């Protein structure tokens, strides 16, 4: 045991029990007394109760992290000088800088070098004592120097080396013996010496510390060093040399991440905006045109949901490579060095985020034929099948194109108008490209206005539910009602669900809208029960985004309990496309919902691509036959065959069927004859308000 450590108390602060135990064992073997705390709050309490000689402080901890705890300790009278070693798994420059800003003495990263931990703590204690006691002995000073990671040079004002210490982390290819009776120029080169002597002059003139970053030795093997220089009272030059190679590499990585997409390696939005701004300046100077292509991958979300985000990332990387290859064929310059002379033609591909890519093309001819050619090439390149997880996946692009200066002369305007054109391409059926036209903005403004009105509609009670009865074929009685949302806007009047529901899905408003529908419908069902009316089940349509929410089943069950409605009176209708988007995960969610006691129906059945093998595994109760098949069931043999097949399949799977869109007596007779279980449509009742619907609940319909 080191006698020096006997009276020294080390406070180890870490929320990881194993780390604290290992640090305690290591430090106790080194002769230190050890106290422990599991978070920042306990650290402060322990510090006040028995102030330690040094603190080993973890950064990532619950309740109070290490940065906050360090800052609080420095604010205490007895905590101003105690050494604090920040211990963390973080090794980024920002975390290191923050540690020093809040008062840390030093910073080290996990995993710790256990054999030298005791030495590291001892060094910090000695260094602390040295700063507080200027009369420390030279022997202690030498011990501290041996533990320092940095190198030090003591030299004359003329560059003669008086003494040199190489730190334990030094990568300088020298030995102390190389420096004896030599000048700085002999050891490091004449250029290095001249630069250092210039620093000496600046230090003498300003009476302050000077610093510079240098590379040594010259060539490919050079490392980066930070040199800090100060003139002592006896006119000696004291120089500290720190190896900052790893820090510089980290800074370069951070610069890359600031301007490039980490997944595809393409420029990101920030760098693309810079390049587009430069391109606009060149175009204005030269009187030329440029084109911007905004690309969205069709049905990418479905691939993410079906194959998983890992496969989705592979798809994006592959598309990035394809776009980069296409663009390389349209330029004589890769655009990476912004200081180079302006190229004749310039192009770049970038990823803005998600599945959105953007292209920039300069040198657009007056007829824009090279723009159309590039659009066709991009469409072909993207549409080539890509092998993912043993499957061939085909993705198509929706592309919006703008040409400057006609379609805009600023970065923001061009990207906004390209987005408008891209949205128009999606509206035209996807897998196409559209040039921007001013009239598109009018439609975009209308869409934006409608979106804003819809947001307010949720806040201002403009939405209302109507209910359409569902009739049991055998009894003729109303056994359920489907809740259908309606929007009555003071200015627009009745807005069609076909107009605002897709908008809600695109903008994310479908989640609050869907929650409102579910809660309102269940409250109305409970109100009817409280009025003593016949008990019926209320059916609520679910959007895909709702169904895919984390812990959705728990949220539904909690809502039902709050309202006081038994779950047997709720039916959730989920479209065929939603349940098949990721069948494996769907089964889990459906089973969680089914376990609550509610009923499940597959809506619009027959319009999607259900796999019978999965359908057998889904814990569903009803197949809802889409009205598109019912409408012409008595006139179209194909529709009649589809309806018969759905009813027969449902019976074989022990499921019930609900036929919607029943409008005529002929419809009723056909569906009764084929064995449909429940009918819904205008023949019995249009969707009506809650008060009118209440009058229908006790009636027997003519079936």
XYZ file of C-alpha atoms in Angstrom:
703
model
C 0.000 0.000 0.000
C 1.292 3.448 -0.928
C 1.640 5.554 2.254
C 0.739 8.587 0.200
C -2.724 7.159 -0.440
C -3.575 6.106 3.115
C -5.364 9.282 4.107
C -6.853 9.994 0.680
C -10.613 9.503 0.202
C -11.891 8.856 -3.318
C -15.600 9.396 -4.024
C -16.700 7.113 -6.867
C -19.965 8.230 -8.509
C -21.500 5.852 -11.075
C -24.999 4.413 -11.547
C -23.483 1.113 -12.756
C -23.003 -1.133 -9.707
C -20.378 -3.259 -11.483
C -18.314 -0.219 -12.479
C -18.411 1.114 -8.908
C -17.346 -2.243 -7.522
C -14.416 -2.548 -9.957
C -13.278 1.024 -9.268
C -13.562 0.446 -5.506
C -11.513 -2.779 -5.686
C -8.887 -1.202 -7.932
C -8.533 1.923 -5.818
C -8.519 0.061 -2.511
C -5.729 -2.169 -3.811
C -3.890 1.039 -4.629
C -4.355 2.112 -1.002
C -7.164 4.613 -1.262
C -10.226 4.874 0.946
C -13.345 4.779 -1.213
C -16.864 6.179 -0.806
C -19.635 5.518 -3.317
C -22.655 7.277 -4.786
C -25.007 6.027 -7.486
C -26.047 9.380 -8.972
C -25.445 13.124 -8.849
C -27.877 13.743 -6.001
C -26.166 11.170 -3.761
C -22.793 12.598 -4.834
C -23.692 16.061 -3.495
C -25.057 14.640 -0.247
C -21.944 12.508 0.307
C -19.679 15.436 -0.531
C -21.319 17.619 2.108
C -21.156 14.830 4.701
C -17.497 13.828 4.165
C -15.630 15.871 1.540
C -13.330 13.584 -0.504
C -9.863 14.296 -1.780
C -10.868 13.423 -5.335
C -14.031 12.490 -7.245
C -14.411 9.985 -10.100
C -17.652 11.193 -11.675
C -19.664 9.341 -14.328
C -21.567 11.481 -16.862
C -24.658 9.470 -17.831
C -26.684 8.937 -14.616
C -30.351 9.174 -13.599
C -31.800 12.027 -11.505
C -28.725 14.251 -11.986
C -26.005 13.676 -14.575
C -22.285 14.208 -14.041
C -22.125 17.558 -15.791
C -24.715 19.086 -13.438
C -23.153 17.454 -10.376
C -19.682 18.754 -11.309
C -21.005 22.275 -11.736
C -22.813 22.132 -8.369
C -19.663 20.916 -6.591
C -17.622 23.780 -8.037
C -20.158 26.204 -6.573
C -19.539 24.882 -3.055
C -16.792 26.548 -0.949
C -15.011 23.248 -0.320
C -15.489 22.031 -3.871
C -13.536 24.668 -5.744
C -10.222 22.816 -5.723
C -11.095 19.141 -5.336
C -9.952 17.185 -8.416
C -12.813 15.800 -10.528
C -12.189 13.116 -13.130
C -15.140 12.731 -15.511
C -15.624 9.091 -16.476
C -17.944 8.325 -19.396
C -18.683 6.191 -22.401
C -18.930 9.352 -24.492
C -15.804 10.287 -26.434
C -17.013 13.096 -28.677
C -15.355 16.504 -28.619
C -18.513 18.274 -27.497
C -18.760 16.116 -24.358
C -15.091 16.703 -23.540
C -15.477 20.446 -23.971
C -18.606 20.481 -21.834
C -16.819 18.552 -19.075
C -14.104 21.166 -18.874
C -16.634 24.005 -19.078
C -18.427 22.797 -15.946
C -15.139 22.553 -14.030
C -13.839 19.013 -14.550
C -10.174 18.538 -13.835
C -9.808 15.809 -16.435
C -11.839 13.525 -18.653
C -11.470 9.847 -19.488
C -13.546 7.419 -21.524
C -14.822 3.960 -20.738
C -13.667 1.212 -20.772
C -11.173 2.279 -18.128
C -7.575 1.129 -18.133
C -7.826 -0.614 -14.784
C -4.065 -1.181 -14.195
C -3.395 2.554 -14.442
C -6.539 3.828 -12.718
C -4.811 4.151 -9.374
C -1.951 5.980 -11.053
C -4.405 8.302 -12.790
C -6.102 9.180 -9.492
C -2.789 9.631 -7.747
C -1.598 11.924 -10.533
C -4.648 14.112 -10.230
C -4.213 14.413 -6.482
C -0.577 15.368 -6.923
C -1.389 17.876 -9.650
C -4.036 19.445 -7.450
C -1.595 19.780 -4.600
C 0.986 21.258 -6.942
C -1.380 23.987 -8.048
C -2.245 24.860 -4.471
C 1.332 24.754 -3.177
C 3.903 26.545 -5.304
C 6.690 25.337 -2.994
C 6.239 21.702 -4.058
C 9.547 19.912 -4.266
C 11.269 19.274 -7.560
C 11.024 15.544 -6.985
C 7.240 15.801 -6.835
C 7.264 17.958 -9.984
C 9.260 15.304 -11.859
C 6.814 12.624 -10.730
C 3.954 14.681 -12.060
C 5.714 15.225 -15.370
C 6.243 11.496 -15.770
C 2.489 10.966 -15.387
C 1.495 13.743 -17.786
C 0.215 12.655 -21.197
C 1.595 15.821 -22.854
C 5.184 16.528 -23.837
C 7.087 19.612 -22.663
C 10.035 21.551 -24.037
C 12.014 24.133 -22.110
C 14.213 26.214 -24.390
C 15.965 29.534 -24.728
C 14.607 32.542 -26.542
C 16.860 31.589 -29.483
C 15.614 28.017 -29.812
C 18.276 26.096 -27.861
C 16.651 23.110 -26.130
C 17.358 23.156 -22.388
C 15.146 20.257 -21.414
C 12.529 18.076 -23.049
C 9.969 15.711 -21.579
C 8.018 13.259 -23.732
C 4.575 12.506 -22.301
C 3.372 8.953 -21.829
C 0.876 9.432 -24.687
C 3.391 11.122 -26.974
C 3.621 9.848 -30.552
C 6.572 12.105 -31.414
C 9.299 9.947 -33.041
C 12.038 11.316 -30.788
C 13.809 10.429 -27.578
C 15.034 12.773 -24.884
C 18.613 11.858 -25.802
C 18.007 13.188 -29.338
C 17.501 16.686 -27.931
C 20.608 17.057 -25.763
C 22.666 20.114 -26.753
C 20.577 20.637 -29.885
C 18.363 23.391 -31.215
C 14.682 23.166 -32.021
C 15.591 23.356 -35.709
C 17.925 20.366 -35.387
C 15.161 18.269 -33.856
C 12.002 19.472 -35.581
C 13.264 21.175 -38.733
C 14.073 24.768 -39.717
C 10.500 25.640 -40.729
C 9.224 24.454 -37.372
C 11.869 26.501 -35.555
C 11.047 29.660 -37.528
C 7.356 29.276 -36.704
C 8.146 28.732 -33.024
C 10.434 31.750 -32.816
C 7.671 33.896 -34.337
C 5.419 32.665 -31.528
C 8.128 33.565 -29.021
C 8.162 37.139 -30.351
C 4.355 37.337 -30.086
C 4.443 35.966 -26.545
C 7.080 38.481 -25.456
C 5.179 41.356 -27.063
C 1.792 40.415 -25.667
C 2.910 38.871 -22.354
C 0.415 36.093 -23.000
C 0.267 32.434 -23.913
C 0.482 31.668 -27.616
C -0.708 28.519 -29.362
C -0.436 26.935 -32.770
C -1.328 23.638 -34.418
C 1.351 21.828 -36.436
C 1.855 18.540 -38.262
C 4.964 16.451 -37.515
C 6.877 14.744 -39.012
C 6.239 15.968 -42.584
C 4.619 13.481 -44.943
C 1.783 10.969 -44.872
C 2.682 9.719 -41.378
C 2.304 13.189 -39.865
C 0.308 13.571 -36.671
C -1.422 16.708 -35.429
C -0.071 18.561 -32.392
C -1.237 21.574 -30.437
C 1.640 23.642 -29.060
C 1.091 26.152 -26.249
C 3.948 28.495 -25.447
C 4.616 30.961 -22.629
C 7.624 33.005 -21.516
C 8.685 32.404 -17.900
C 9.865 35.090 -15.486
C 13.494 34.146 -16.169
C 13.015 34.435 -19.944
C 12.842 30.750 -20.682
C 10.347 29.428 -23.206
C 8.032 26.806 -21.737
C 6.194 24.758 -24.342
C 3.505 22.122 -23.904
C 2.913 19.756 -26.829
C -0.325 17.789 -26.970
C -1.135 15.116 -29.541
C -4.532 16.120 -30.978
C -4.615 13.679 -33.893
C -7.646 11.799 -32.587
C -9.409 15.062 -31.774
C -8.803 16.384 -35.288
C -10.083 13.144 -36.785
C -13.190 13.418 -34.633
C -13.674 17.003 -35.804
C -13.380 15.843 -39.403
C -15.983 13.152 -38.757
C -18.252 15.780 -37.218
C -17.752 18.047 -40.228
C -18.662 15.148 -42.489
C -21.818 14.459 -40.508
C -22.676 18.160 -40.644
C -22.653 18.189 -44.451
C -23.168 14.596 -45.584
C -25.832 11.974 -45.013
C -24.349 9.209 -42.867
C -26.445 6.471 -44.525
C -25.875 7.151 -48.228
C -22.749 9.328 -48.127
C -24.541 11.894 -50.298
C -24.629 15.605 -49.434
C -27.352 16.435 -46.927
C -29.876 19.277 -47.025
C -27.420 21.817 -45.595
C -24.661 21.142 -48.137
C -27.138 20.879 -50.992
C -28.546 24.295 -50.084
C -25.019 25.752 -50.155
C -24.304 24.211 -53.549
C -27.638 25.336 -54.925
C -26.943 28.886 -53.715
C -23.554 28.841 -55.493
C -25.190 27.436 -58.627
C -27.761 30.236 -58.608
C -24.979 32.809 -58.357
C -23.118 31.230 -61.288
C -26.295 31.022 -63.356
C -27.079 34.679 -62.739
C -23.532 35.684 -63.690
C -23.506 33.536 -66.848
C -27.145 34.031 -67.853
C -27.839 30.270 -67.790
C -30.554 28.012 -66.343
C -30.425 25.351 -63.641
C -32.863 22.577 -62.760
C -33.758 21.007 -59.425
C -35.387 17.571 -59.224
C -37.147 16.559 -55.989
C -37.666 12.780 -55.807
C -39.855 10.775 -53.447
C -39.776 6.966 -53.513
C -43.278 5.566 -53.996
C -44.544 3.038 -51.393
C -41.261 3.203 -49.474
C -43.157 3.172 -46.171
C -44.788 -0.115 -47.137
C -41.346 -1.670 -47.713
C -40.205 -0.366 -44.321
C -43.277 -1.826 -42.655
C -43.080 -5.154 -44.487
C -39.345 -5.916 -44.576
C -38.198 -3.781 -41.660
C -36.165 -0.584 -41.310
C -32.877 -2.420 -41.881
C -33.981 -3.419 -45.373
C -35.365 0.071 -45.884
C -31.926 1.513 -45.121
C -30.306 -0.870 -47.621
C -32.814 0.293 -50.229
C -31.980 3.950 -49.561
C -28.233 3.249 -49.805
C -28.760 1.460 -53.104
C -30.871 4.303 -54.486
C -28.220 6.795 -53.377
C -25.571 4.908 -55.373
C -27.796 4.781 -58.447
C -28.536 8.494 -58.352
C -24.871 9.356 -57.812
C -23.926 7.225 -60.825
C -26.540 8.887 -63.017
C -25.390 12.363 -61.993
C -21.709 11.563 -62.615
C -22.601 11.048 -66.271
C -23.989 14.590 -66.436
C -21.022 16.533 -65.076
C -17.269 16.978 -65.453
C -16.913 17.917 -61.786
C -17.953 16.167 -58.575
C -18.585 19.400 -56.670
C -16.650 18.404 -53.534
C -14.127 21.245 -53.614
C -16.039 24.496 -53.564
C -12.807 26.481 -54.080
C -12.164 25.015 -57.552
C -12.791 27.089 -60.645
C -16.421 27.032 -61.759
C -17.122 23.912 -63.837
C -18.675 23.957 -67.270
C -21.471 21.645 -66.129
C -22.179 20.868 -62.512
C -24.494 18.358 -60.957
C -25.032 16.798 -57.573
C -27.322 14.318 -55.872
C -28.312 14.745 -52.222
C -30.583 13.160 -49.656
C -32.882 15.564 -47.850
C -34.104 12.991 -45.345
C -36.401 9.971 -45.217
C -36.982 8.745 -48.766
C -36.568 12.186 -50.358
C -33.653 12.808 -52.721
C -32.839 15.933 -54.684
C -30.758 16.547 -57.824
C -29.157 19.718 -59.155
C -28.299 20.169 -62.843
C -26.590 23.199 -64.356
C -26.281 24.097 -68.015
C -29.952 23.518 -68.796
C -30.683 24.222 -72.464
C -33.508 26.493 -73.527
C -35.759 23.603 -74.531
C -34.969 21.799 -71.266
C -34.448 18.611 -73.274
C -31.488 17.631 -71.085
C -33.803 17.964 -68.075
C -36.316 15.544 -69.582
C -33.505 13.187 -70.527
C -32.165 13.198 -66.979
C -35.669 12.680 -65.558
C -36.130 9.633 -67.794
C -32.726 8.240 -66.818
C -33.453 8.715 -63.112
C -36.843 7.015 -63.468
C -35.249 4.043 -65.237
C -32.399 3.790 -62.711
C -34.720 3.841 -59.700
C -37.192 1.395 -61.240
C -34.636 -1.383 -61.762
C -35.529 -4.221 -59.330
C -33.343 -4.412 -56.223
C -32.688 -7.610 -54.279
C -33.478 -7.202 -50.580
C -33.585 -10.070 -48.107
C -33.908 -12.592 -50.904
C -36.759 -10.696 -52.554
C -36.817 -8.491 -55.623
C -38.243 -5.099 -54.698
C -39.375 -2.597 -57.301
C -39.621 1.069 -56.335
C -40.798 3.899 -58.566
C -40.223 7.652 -58.215
C -42.566 10.604 -58.025
C -40.531 13.584 -59.207
C -41.114 17.319 -59.188
C -38.928 19.516 -61.419
C -38.275 23.267 -61.300
C -36.122 25.382 -63.606
C -34.540 28.621 -62.452
C -34.988 31.509 -62.946
C -38.550 30.947 -64.255
C -39.673 28.836 -61.273
C -37.743 30.706 -58.589
C -34.456 32.463 -57.902
C -33.808 31.450 -54.300
C -33.046 28.149 -52.609
C -36.225 28.148 -50.531
C -38.489 29.054 -53.438
C -37.061 26.385 -55.713
C -37.320 23.631 -53.102
C -40.846 24.699 -52.171
C -42.006 24.716 -55.800
C -40.252 21.409 -56.502
C -42.132 19.930 -53.558
C -45.392 21.250 -54.994
C -44.619 19.644 -58.370
C -43.638 16.375 -56.680
C -46.898 16.314 -54.750
C -48.713 16.844 -58.050
C -46.817 13.854 -59.514
C -48.126 11.713 -56.648
C -51.657 12.968 -57.249
C -51.282 11.939 -60.908
C -50.767 8.327 -59.885
C -47.072 8.216 -58.889
C -44.225 6.864 -61.059
C -44.010 10.034 -63.154
C -42.359 13.444 -63.218
C -44.075 16.807 -63.337
C -42.696 20.222 -64.198
C -43.768 22.991 -61.875
C -46.577 25.291 -63.011
C -47.857 28.364 -61.226
C -51.351 26.903 -61.030
C -50.003 24.154 -58.776
C -49.305 26.728 -56.099
C -52.949 27.729 -56.093
C -53.910 24.127 -55.365
C -51.143 23.909 -52.751
C -52.425 27.039 -51.060
C -55.941 25.600 -51.083
C -54.595 22.387 -49.582
C -52.647 24.339 -46.943
C -55.739 26.398 -46.143
C -57.807 23.226 -45.784
C -55.140 21.721 -43.532
C -55.178 24.786 -41.268
C -58.984 24.722 -41.159
C -58.897 21.028 -40.250
C -56.491 21.714 -37.376
C -58.895 24.338 -36.067
C -61.855 22.027 -36.612
C -60.434 19.639 -34.024
C -60.132 22.517 -31.546
C -63.436 24.273 -32.314
C -65.852 21.300 -32.274
C -66.666 21.493 -35.975
C -66.561 17.692 -36.305
C -69.580 15.503 -35.702
C -70.276 11.794 -35.902
C -73.097 10.251 -37.906
C -74.088 6.634 -37.450
C -75.257 4.080 -40.028
C -77.181 1.075 -38.709
C -76.013 -2.501 -39.301
C -78.884 -5.004 -39.624
C -78.789 -8.634 -38.562
C -80.150 -10.686 -41.496
C -81.915 -13.318 -39.356
C -83.676 -11.036 -36.865
C -83.947 -7.822 -38.868
C -82.847 -5.891 -35.789
C -80.154 -3.220 -35.549
C -77.229 -4.937 -33.842
C -74.580 -2.341 -34.540
C -73.842 1.088 -35.953
C -70.822 2.366 -37.851
C -69.484 5.741 -36.692
C -68.702 8.039 -39.634
C -67.030 11.421 -39.124
C -68.461 14.541 -40.762
C -66.998 18.048 -40.928
C -69.269 21.068 -41.000
C -67.113 24.145 -41.611
C -68.725 27.590 -41.140
C -67.199 28.876 -44.385
C -66.955 25.771 -46.572
C -70.109 23.997 -45.453
C -70.058 20.184 -45.353
C -66.578 18.981 -46.335
C -66.471 15.519 -47.885
C -64.624 12.839 -45.858
C -62.998 11.802 -49.127
C -61.331 15.216 -49.141
C -60.249 15.715 -45.547
C -59.469 12.128 -44.434
C -56.587 11.694 -46.967
C -55.338 15.147 -45.961
C -55.402 14.145 -42.303
C -53.402 11.005 -43.141
C -50.783 12.977 -45.081
C -50.319 15.630 -42.388
C -50.387 13.418 -39.294
C -53.702 14.876 -38.130
C -55.230 11.429 -38.497
C -53.958 10.477 -35.030
C -55.800 13.193 -33.035
C -58.766 12.867 -35.422
C -58.913 9.090 -34.963
C -58.651 9.419 -31.199
C -61.523 11.929 -31.190
C -63.713 9.594 -33.256
C -62.994 6.614 -30.992
C -63.704 8.504 -27.761
C -66.809 10.274 -29.117
C -68.333 7.096 -30.564
C -67.782 5.140 -27.346
C -69.262 7.938 -25.239
C -72.342 8.020 -27.489
C -72.753 4.250 -27.229
C -72.562 4.503 -23.425
C -75.107 7.383 -23.478
C -77.578 5.244 -25.458
C -77.175 2.468 -22.908
C -77.755 4.917 -20.059
C -80.981 5.979 -21.799
C -82.192 2.359 -21.654
C -82.046 1.824 -25.431
C -81.258 -1.617 -26.884
C -77.549 -2.325 -26.600
C -75.661 -2.291 -29.889
C -72.044 -2.451 -30.903
C -70.412 0.703 -32.305
C -67.951 0.212 -35.176
C -65.020 2.622 -35.515
C -62.654 2.776 -38.488
C -58.940 2.745 -37.692
C -56.261 4.477 -39.760
C -53.008 2.621 -40.359
C -51.068 5.146 -38.276
C -53.377 4.533 -35.309
C -53.096 0.776 -35.589
C -49.282 0.937 -35.703
C -48.948 3.061 -32.552
C -46.966 1.584 -29.687
C -49.182 0.021 -26.963
C -52.318 0.894 -28.939
C -54.346 -1.934 -27.358
C -53.546 -0.669 -23.857
C -54.634 2.838 -24.862
C -57.975 1.542 -26.204
C -58.611 -0.502 -23.061
C -57.793 2.491 -20.859
C -60.174 4.716 -22.873
C -63.024 2.207 -22.516
C -62.539 2.016 -18.755
C -62.557 5.805 -18.440
C -65.808 6.014 -20.412
C -67.354 3.053 -18.593
C -68.280 1.120 -21.744
C -67.733 -2.635 -21.826
C -65.328 -3.601 -24.620
C -67.830 -6.099 -26.084
C -69.745 -3.110 -27.475
C -66.790 -1.834 -29.548
C -65.834 -3.076 -32.999
C -62.656 -1.813 -34.678
C -62.568 -1.857 -38.478
C -59.101 -2.152 -40.042
C -58.508 -2.056 -43.785
C -57.145 -5.069 -45.570
C -54.120 -3.076 -46.736
C -53.229 -2.056 -43.175
C -53.288 -5.547 -41.713
C -51.206 -6.935 -44.582
C -48.536 -4.196 -44.522
C -46.580 -6.106 -41.882
C -48.488 -9.302 -41.202
C -46.200 -10.628 -38.466
C -46.472 -7.507 -36.316
C -50.171 -7.222 -37.204
C -50.927 -10.586 -35.595
C -49.364 -9.439 -32.330
C -51.358 -6.181 -32.274
C -54.618 -7.914 -33.248
C -54.182 -10.491 -30.496
C -53.561 -7.711 -27.960
C -56.737 -5.931 -29.102
C -58.755 -9.143 -29.142
C -57.634 -9.913 -25.584
C -59.460 -6.784 -24.390
C -62.799 -8.288 -25.460
C -63.681 -6.087 -28.438
C -64.610 -7.281 -31.956
C -62.378 -6.928 -35.022
C -63.433 -6.494 -38.644
C -61.448 -6.366 -41.878
C -62.822 -3.381 -43.795
C -63.060 -3.129 -47.622
C -62.345 -6.836 -47.913
C -61.634 -8.006 -51.446
C -59.843 -4.813 -52.549
C -56.418 -5.800 -51.203
C -54.106 -8.771 -51.412
C -54.766 -10.833 -48.319
C -52.838 -14.044 -47.889
C -55.185 -16.869 -46.860
C -52.450 -18.358 -44.681
C -52.258 -15.121 -42.692
C -56.021 -14.583 -42.701
C -56.443 -17.921 -40.912
C -54.092 -16.682 -38.170
C -55.708 -13.269 -37.676
C -58.032 -13.218 -34.597
C -60.804 -11.371 -36.472
C -64.590 -11.630 -36.214
C -65.939 -10.066 -39.408
C -65.088 -9.648 -43.079
C -66.694 -6.498 -44.397
C -67.502 -6.856 -48.108
C -66.608 -3.674 -49.961
C -69.552 -1.789 -51.468
C -67.775 -1.750 -54.847
C -68.692 -5.448 -55.212
C -72.178 -5.121 -53.694
C -73.241 -2.211 -55.914
C -73.452 -4.296 -59.122
C -73.864 -7.696 -57.556
C -77.191 -8.359 -59.298
C -75.984 -7.190 -62.714
C -72.318 -8.151 -62.886
C -71.534 -11.883 -62.745
C -67.918 -11.202 -61.769
C -68.958 -9.115 -58.735
C -71.537 -11.738 -57.796
C -68.852 -14.432 -57.949
C -66.509 -12.397 -55.750
C -69.217 -11.821 -53.124
C -70.138 -15.518 -53.104
C -66.463 -16.450 -52.698
C -65.956 -14.025 -49.804
C -69.056 -15.298 -47.965
C -68.047 -18.933 -48.542
C -64.491 -18.296 -47.384
C -65.733 -16.479 -44.271
C -67.962 -19.404 -43.361
C -65.076 -21.843 -43.800
C -62.988 -19.680 -41.442
C -65.932 -19.386 -39.007
C -66.147 -15.622 -39.587
C -69.205 -13.456 -40.111
C -69.698 -11.114 -43.048
C -70.981 -7.544 -43.188
C -72.095 -6.358 -46.627
C -71.990 -2.574 -47.046
C -73.503 -0.511 -49.852
C -76.877 -2.326 -49.742
C -79.215 0.003 -51.641
C -81.955 -2.091 -53.242
C -84.329 -4.937 -52.407
C -82.473 -7.007 -55.017
C -79.255 -6.503 -53.074
C -80.983 -7.680 -49.903
C -82.418 -10.808 -51.502
C -79.142 -11.795 -53.142
C -77.101 -11.359 -49.957
C -79.700 -13.212 -47.852
C -79.662 -16.097 -50.306
C -75.856 -16.317 -50.248
C -75.705 -16.307 -46.452
C -74.426 -12.830 -45.519
C -74.804 -12.172 -41.799
C -75.116 -8.379 -41.485
C -76.304 -5.744 -44.000
C -75.559 -2.024 -44.098
C -76.575 0.604 -46.612
C -79.022 3.252 -47.829
C -81.786 0.668 -48.249
C -82.131 0.703 -44.460
C -80.770 4.132 -43.529
C -78.309 6.756 -44.532
C -75.756 7.798 -41.896
C -77.740 9.925 -39.417
C -77.020 12.002 -36.345
C -77.022 10.433 -32.877
C -80.557 11.557 -32.014
C -82.081 10.111 -35.190
C -80.047 6.939 -34.849
C -81.398 6.441 -31.307
C -84.926 6.146 -32.802
C -83.748 3.289 -35.040
C -82.117 1.171 -32.356
C -85.326 -0.463 -31.183
C -86.814 -1.071 -34.641
C -87.019 -4.256 -36.669
C -86.124 -3.722 -40.332
C -87.734 -5.387 -43.335
C -85.118 -7.917 -44.409
